[in-house]
Tab-separated table of C-alpha atoms in Angstrom:
chain	number	residue	atom	x	y	z
A	454	MET	CA	-86.652	-55.457	1.580
A	455	LEU	CA	-84.569	-52.324	2.130
A	456	THR	CA	-85.838	-49.043	0.667
A	457	PHE	CA	-83.154	-46.340	0.508
A	458	THR	CA	-83.643	-42.571	0.515
A	459	THR	CA	-81.683	-42.602	-2.761
A	460	GLY	CA	-84.655	-44.405	-4.363
A	461	GLU	CA	-82.965	-47.790	-4.529
A	462	VAL	CA	-84.924	-50.836	-3.327
A	463	VAL	CA	-82.988	-54.005	-2.510
A	464	THR	CA	-84.387	-57.386	-1.533
A	465	VAL	CA	-81.963	-59.217	0.749
A	466	SER	CA	-81.717	-62.534	2.525
A	467	GLY	CA	-78.794	-63.819	4.504
A	468	ASP	CA	-75.964	-61.440	5.234
A	469	GLY	CA	-74.250	-58.553	3.522
A	470	LEU	CA	-72.459	-55.232	3.575
A	471	ILE	CA	-73.772	-51.765	2.705
A	472	GLY	CA	-71.679	-48.769	1.676
A	473	ARG	CA	-70.418	-46.620	-1.173
A	474	ARG	CA	-68.123	-49.464	-2.304
A	475	PRO	CA	-68.544	-52.283	0.211
A	476	MET	CA	-65.609	-54.688	0.427
A	477	PRO	CA	-65.277	-57.736	2.687
A	478	GLN	CA	-62.136	-58.108	4.777
A	479	PRO	CA	-59.786	-60.961	3.824
A	480	GLY	CA	-61.427	-64.271	4.708
A	481	GLU	CA	-64.967	-62.806	4.839
A	482	SER	CA	-67.759	-63.828	2.501
A	483	PHE	CA	-71.203	-62.219	2.172
A	484	ALA	CA	-74.331	-62.982	0.145
A	485	HIS	CA	-74.905	-59.289	-0.687
A	486	LEU	CA	-72.701	-56.267	-1.342
A	487	VAL	CA	-75.151	-53.351	-1.494
A	488	GLN	CA	-73.636	-50.249	-3.080
A	489	ILE	CA	-75.481	-46.957	-2.630
A	490	VAL	CA	-74.884	-43.603	-4.252
A	491	ASP	CA	-73.794	-40.886	-1.829
A	492	ARG	CA	-72.309	-37.887	-3.605
A	493	GLY	CA	-71.702	-36.133	-0.270
A	494	LEU	CA	-69.460	-39.009	0.904
A	495	SER	CA	-71.267	-39.212	4.263
A	496	VAL	CA	-71.553	-42.994	3.865
A	497	SER	CA	-68.327	-44.933	4.392
A	498	LYS	CA	-67.057	-47.301	1.693
A	499	THR	CA	-68.059	-50.234	3.905
A	500	HIS	CA	-70.501	-48.631	6.331
A	501	LEU	CA	-72.405	-51.499	7.937
A	502	GLU	CA	-72.938	-55.226	8.011
A	503	PHE	CA	-76.348	-56.891	8.180
A	504	GLY	CA	-77.703	-60.365	8.671
A	505	GLU	CA	-80.630	-62.479	9.789
A	506	HIS	CA	-81.300	-64.007	13.194
A	507	ASP	CA	-84.493	-65.804	14.211
A	508	GLY	CA	-86.319	-64.409	11.175
A	509	GLY	CA	-85.353	-60.795	11.935
A	510	LEU	CA	-82.746	-58.375	10.622
A	511	TRP	CA	-79.736	-57.065	12.538
A	512	VAL	CA	-77.176	-54.414	11.586
A	513	ALA	CA	-73.701	-53.672	12.887
A	514	ASP	CA	-71.756	-50.489	12.166
A	515	ARG	CA	-68.372	-51.330	10.616
A	516	PHE	CA	-66.512	-48.500	12.374
A	517	SER	CA	-67.854	-45.970	9.855
A	518	SER	CA	-66.871	-42.302	9.892
A	519	ASN	CA	-70.395	-40.929	10.480
A	520	GLY	CA	-71.995	-43.775	12.429
A	521	THR	CA	-75.280	-45.638	12.198
A	522	VAL	CA	-78.562	-44.810	13.970
A	523	VAL	CA	-81.506	-47.219	14.226
A	524	ARG	CA	-84.952	-45.645	14.679
A	525	ARG	CA	-87.469	-48.342	15.651
A	526	PRO	CA	-91.179	-47.483	15.334
A	527	GLY	CA	-92.309	-45.460	18.351
A	528	GLU	CA	-88.825	-45.212	19.904
A	529	ASP	CA	-85.996	-42.683	20.021
A	530	GLY	CA	-82.987	-43.215	17.789
A	531	LEU	CA	-80.323	-45.666	18.967
A	532	ARG	CA	-76.735	-44.920	17.927
A	533	CYS	CA	-75.051	-48.208	17.098
A	534	GLU	CA	-71.850	-49.086	18.884
A	535	PRO	CA	-69.333	-50.100	16.191
A	536	GLY	CA	-69.049	-53.862	15.806
A	537	ARG	CA	-72.120	-54.634	17.939
A	538	ARG	CA	-75.269	-56.149	16.412
A	539	VAL	CA	-78.572	-54.296	16.831
A	540	GLN	CA	-81.930	-55.893	16.018
A	541	VAL	CA	-83.931	-53.927	13.433
A	542	PRO	CA	-87.643	-54.814	13.283
A	543	ARG	CA	-89.774	-54.164	10.217
A	544	GLY	CA	-90.811	-50.542	9.889
A	545	SER	CA	-87.534	-49.274	11.334
A	546	ARG	CA	-85.378	-46.606	9.720
A	547	VAL	CA	-81.596	-47.047	9.644
A	548	GLU	CA	-79.601	-43.839	9.146
A	549	ILE	CA	-76.135	-44.153	7.629
A	550	GLY	CA	-74.443	-40.797	7.270
A	551	GLU	CA	-76.807	-38.510	5.368
A	552	GLN	CA	-78.581	-41.491	3.752
A	553	ALA	CA	-81.080	-43.935	5.245
A	554	PHE	CA	-83.148	-47.007	4.500
A	555	THR	CA	-86.352	-48.483	5.880
A	556	VAL	CA	-86.901	-52.159	6.536
A	557	ALA	CA	-90.058	-53.735	5.093
């Protein structure tokens, strides 16, 4: 379950994209396209990709304008390298532009 600072709560399984207007590239297919409201336009149209691996969640920045930061419980923030998957354990906060979501 992803709880966004915008108040939206989304239950996900499998893979997906998050952004203002997430769009797969030609030939890509995703189970979820999670659109979030960001009036300040700090979130890119297709900001990040997510998926499951060994029962956990991972995210990968999709070369967004403002980047993605993962804040795991008890650790400093980790800026995601575009295109590289980062494991996100439950209780983590993922910052995308001026918005964020927590993983439950």
